[in-house]
XYZ file of C-alpha atoms in Angstrom:
295
model
C 109.116 98.064 88.545
C 109.180 95.703 91.574
C 110.891 98.400 93.659
C 111.802 97.948 97.321
C 112.508 101.309 98.940
C 114.144 102.293 102.242
C 114.617 105.653 103.946
C 118.067 104.646 105.146
C 120.685 102.107 104.025
C 119.285 98.624 104.810
C 122.817 97.277 105.319
C 123.770 99.819 107.990
C 122.509 99.273 111.563
C 120.398 102.050 113.044
C 121.968 104.129 115.800
C 119.976 104.940 118.931
C 118.627 108.221 117.514
C 117.391 106.541 114.335
C 115.996 103.682 116.375
C 114.046 106.082 118.572
C 112.567 107.835 115.534
C 111.783 104.563 113.794
C 110.024 103.210 116.889
C 107.521 106.067 116.645
C 106.571 105.020 113.102
C 105.196 101.531 112.554
C 106.061 101.658 108.829
C 109.734 102.161 109.710
C 110.061 99.412 112.314
C 113.322 97.495 112.536
C 114.456 93.936 112.186
C 116.959 92.626 114.722
C 120.066 90.641 113.862
C 122.585 89.773 116.584
C 121.351 92.622 118.748
C 121.668 95.190 115.955
C 118.615 96.852 114.476
C 118.234 97.408 110.736
C 115.605 99.461 108.882
C 112.686 97.744 107.224
C 111.506 98.697 103.718
C 108.876 101.418 103.408
C 107.769 100.215 99.956
C 107.955 96.525 99.077
C 107.978 95.004 95.575
C 105.984 97.969 94.306
C 105.140 98.240 90.601
C 103.373 101.239 89.114
C 103.076 102.540 85.564
C 101.769 106.002 84.723
C 101.396 106.586 80.986
C 102.414 109.802 79.262
C 99.804 112.538 79.732
C 97.912 110.519 82.326
C 96.549 111.735 85.668
C 97.179 109.055 88.294
C 95.952 109.418 91.881
C 97.721 107.655 94.753
C 95.577 107.088 97.840
C 95.900 105.251 101.140
C 95.902 105.676 104.887
C 98.462 107.759 106.766
C 101.759 105.844 106.791
C 100.902 103.709 103.762
C 103.930 104.991 101.820
C 102.397 107.639 99.549
C 104.982 110.364 100.198
C 107.802 107.805 100.124
C 106.686 106.822 96.628
C 107.006 110.444 95.506
C 110.450 110.711 97.127
C 111.602 107.474 95.512
C 110.628 108.729 92.058
C 112.654 111.880 92.773
C 115.666 109.747 93.804
C 115.440 110.987 97.393
C 115.081 107.531 98.941
C 117.170 104.356 98.758
C 116.008 101.862 96.124
C 117.392 98.523 97.331
C 116.045 96.472 94.421
C 113.916 96.939 91.323
C 113.954 99.929 88.990
C 112.431 103.398 88.804
C 112.323 105.033 85.380
C 111.309 108.633 84.791
C 110.951 110.209 81.345
C 111.784 113.875 80.767
C 111.976 116.710 83.294
C 110.067 116.597 86.564
C 108.404 119.255 88.752
C 107.465 118.628 92.364
C 105.057 120.267 94.798
C 105.809 118.969 98.281
C 103.322 118.324 101.065
C 105.072 121.060 103.035
C 105.529 123.937 100.531
C 109.077 125.125 99.940
C 109.170 128.918 99.664
C 112.089 131.122 98.625
C 112.955 134.314 100.491
C 112.198 136.311 97.349
C 109.250 137.977 95.647
C 106.069 136.044 94.992
C 106.797 136.328 91.252
C 110.297 134.862 91.684
C 108.822 131.971 93.671
C 106.609 131.076 90.723
C 109.077 131.700 87.880
C 111.854 129.863 89.760
C 114.499 130.996 87.278
C 112.403 130.448 84.143
C 112.015 133.347 81.669
C 108.963 135.550 82.067
C 106.049 134.773 79.740
C 103.380 137.306 80.713
C 100.433 135.502 79.125
C 101.404 132.143 80.626
C 102.142 133.784 83.976
C 98.754 135.523 84.113
C 97.029 132.244 83.270
C 98.910 130.472 86.066
C 97.815 133.115 88.582
C 94.204 132.647 87.503
C 94.069 128.830 87.507
C 95.947 128.634 90.833
C 93.428 131.023 92.436
C 96.118 133.599 93.285
C 94.646 136.727 91.673
C 92.691 137.752 94.776
C 95.703 137.209 97.038
C 97.955 139.349 94.850
C 95.442 142.201 94.872
C 95.512 142.099 98.679
C 99.325 142.315 98.912
C 100.935 145.755 99.209
C 103.270 145.303 96.227
C 101.270 142.713 94.315
C 103.314 139.843 92.967
C 106.509 141.813 93.688
C 105.835 141.561 97.433
C 108.816 140.054 99.226
C 108.067 136.703 100.841
C 109.785 136.151 104.171
C 111.810 133.137 105.260
C 109.727 129.951 104.875
C 106.790 132.077 103.675
C 106.256 133.651 107.095
C 103.979 136.385 105.723
C 101.733 133.945 103.843
C 98.943 131.635 105.006
C 99.274 127.874 104.597
C 96.878 127.895 101.654
C 98.754 130.696 99.892
C 102.068 128.872 100.241
C 100.561 125.690 98.847
C 99.026 127.475 95.856
C 102.333 129.213 95.079
C 104.063 125.832 95.203
C 101.554 124.391 92.732
C 101.861 127.495 90.526
C 105.648 126.974 90.378
C 105.173 123.390 89.188
C 102.518 124.460 86.672
C 104.657 127.293 85.257
C 107.606 124.986 84.645
C 107.868 123.106 81.375
C 108.331 119.780 83.147
C 107.011 116.663 81.405
C 106.090 115.002 84.696
C 104.496 116.735 87.679
C 104.436 115.088 91.112
C 101.952 116.631 93.547
C 102.163 115.383 97.133
C 98.779 116.095 98.730
C 98.720 119.711 97.462
C 95.074 120.419 98.279
C 95.136 119.582 101.998
C 95.669 123.204 103.095
C 92.844 124.579 100.942
C 89.174 124.901 101.718
C 86.894 122.712 99.552
C 85.756 125.465 97.163
C 89.244 126.788 96.406
C 90.604 123.239 96.192
C 87.958 122.200 93.682
C 88.571 125.217 91.445
C 92.330 124.707 91.557
C 91.981 121.019 90.712
C 89.548 121.666 87.848
C 91.335 124.631 86.299
C 94.994 123.804 86.969
C 95.682 120.122 87.645
C 92.949 118.682 85.432
C 92.720 121.274 82.618
C 95.851 123.440 82.391
C 98.267 120.524 82.886
C 96.191 118.021 80.909
C 98.996 117.145 78.469
C 101.507 116.350 81.192
C 102.051 113.187 83.182
C 100.672 113.881 86.681
C 101.064 111.813 89.839
C 98.659 113.153 92.458
C 99.082 111.924 96.023
C 95.850 112.869 97.734
C 93.393 112.190 100.528
C 90.705 114.174 98.683
C 88.725 111.211 97.360
C 86.160 113.459 95.653
C 88.684 114.058 92.846
C 89.290 110.376 92.043
C 86.490 110.219 89.504
C 88.411 112.699 87.298
C 91.643 110.650 87.325
C 92.631 108.262 84.544
C 93.892 105.687 87.033
C 93.873 105.239 90.811
C 96.494 103.387 92.853
C 95.764 102.410 96.459
C 98.616 101.686 98.875
C 98.574 99.862 102.197
C 101.650 99.084 104.311
C 103.957 99.996 101.435
C 102.322 97.741 98.858
C 99.949 98.323 95.939
C 96.689 96.617 96.843
C 94.491 98.130 94.123
C 95.188 99.721 90.777
C 92.964 100.634 87.858
C 90.176 102.913 86.709
C 88.052 104.515 89.425
C 84.832 103.151 87.903
C 86.191 99.611 88.117
C 87.639 99.891 91.614
C 84.450 101.115 93.294
C 82.603 98.024 92.082
C 84.401 96.093 94.821
C 82.588 97.131 98.000
C 85.322 95.570 100.136
C 88.139 97.279 98.249
C 90.439 99.990 99.615
C 89.041 102.780 97.415
C 85.460 101.948 98.392
C 86.484 101.945 102.060
C 88.173 105.354 101.720
C 85.043 106.755 100.090
C 82.881 105.489 102.949
C 85.252 106.939 105.551
C 85.266 110.288 103.754
C 81.466 110.367 103.660
C 81.339 109.591 107.392
C 83.813 112.356 108.282
C 82.218 114.931 105.993
C 80.894 117.976 107.803
C 82.123 116.826 111.221
C 85.321 118.872 111.379
C 85.158 121.622 114.000
C 88.330 123.253 112.684
C 86.693 124.787 109.629
C 88.802 126.672 107.134
C 88.203 129.908 105.335
C 89.584 130.933 101.947
C 93.293 130.201 101.554
C 93.290 127.418 104.147
C 93.084 129.678 107.232
C 91.742 127.799 110.264
C 89.633 129.156 113.088
C 92.763 129.348 115.259
C 94.669 131.243 112.566
C 91.761 133.659 112.249
C 91.945 134.450 115.971
C 95.700 135.056 115.742
C 95.117 137.327 112.740
C 92.654 139.417 114.776
C 95.250 139.863 117.514
C 97.867 140.964 114.976
C 95.598 143.605 113.450
C 96.653 145.994 116.214
C 100.324 145.690 115.256
C 100.338 145.837 111.456
C 103.832 146.406 110.003
C 104.609 149.204 107.618
C 103.937 148.485 103.961
C 106.481 146.023 102.561
C 108.264 145.538 105.905
C 108.999 141.989 107.037
C 110.418 142.756 110.482
C 108.349 144.552 113.090
C 107.957 144.720 116.859
C 106.123 141.651 118.066
C 103.020 141.681 120.212
C 102.269 138.893 122.680
C 98.884 137.915 124.031
C 98.040 135.232 126.549
C-alpha cells in the first residue's frame, strides 16, 4: 500500500564501494546533498493487492523492480514509507536457486515431515521423475555445495518443488522458469503452478509472457512504479500499453536465440562441457574427483 522501497538506508550516505555499485545500475542511482550521495528508491509509491488464492503475474523490463518487489514482501528490503501486509506463511523460490548440501529429497522436504503421496505428486508436477531415475541413488543422491552436480534447470525445479511441497499460504516465484526449455517450462507451469497450487496465493515474477493469459491478474512495472494492473484480456486491448509491448517484443525475439537449451535448461555451451567431462566420470555417489582441464 503506497510503499517506497530502498535497498539501503535512505538516510545513510553511500560509501565509495556502494556508490560504485549503484553507478552501474540506473535504478539505484544516487541523489547528492552537500557532496554526499544517498540511495534513491527502487520502488516508489507502489500499491498492489493480490487476493487469496489468486495467481498474479508481475512483468516488466530488466531493472524495473520486479525482484525488489519480491524481496520487499519478504522483508528483505527497506520500506521507507507505506505498508506491506502478508497473510499466513510464505514460500519463496528465488531467481538464483538456493540448494542445500544434502540429498535431493532433503532439499525438497526442507524439514517438513514426509508424505509419500504428496512427495510423489510433487516430483511428477515439477518434472523431476526423469532426473531422479538418471541419478545413481535416486532422490537420496547427495547434492554438492550450491548444487554443483546439478544443471541449472534441475536446481530451479528443485527450488520450485520445495515451495510446492511446503504448506505455505503464499508462494512467491521470482522468474522460476527462465532456466527451463519451453516444453518443460510449460508442463511445470500447467501442472504445478497453475493446477497443483491453485488454492494458494501466488505471485509470479516472470518474463515468460506466454503464461500471462492463465493468470488472474497482471501487474506491469516500469522504473519502480506500477504502470498497468488488471486482467490480461483487458490490458492487451491497449496497443500502446506495457503488456502489449512486451508481447510484441517476445514475438520478435522468438526463435532467434542461438543459445538453444535442451531438457533441464542445459545450453549448447553446457552440452560441450558435459561431453568433455564424460572421460572423467566420478565413481558412483562421489562428489570429489580429479579434475580434467581442456583448452
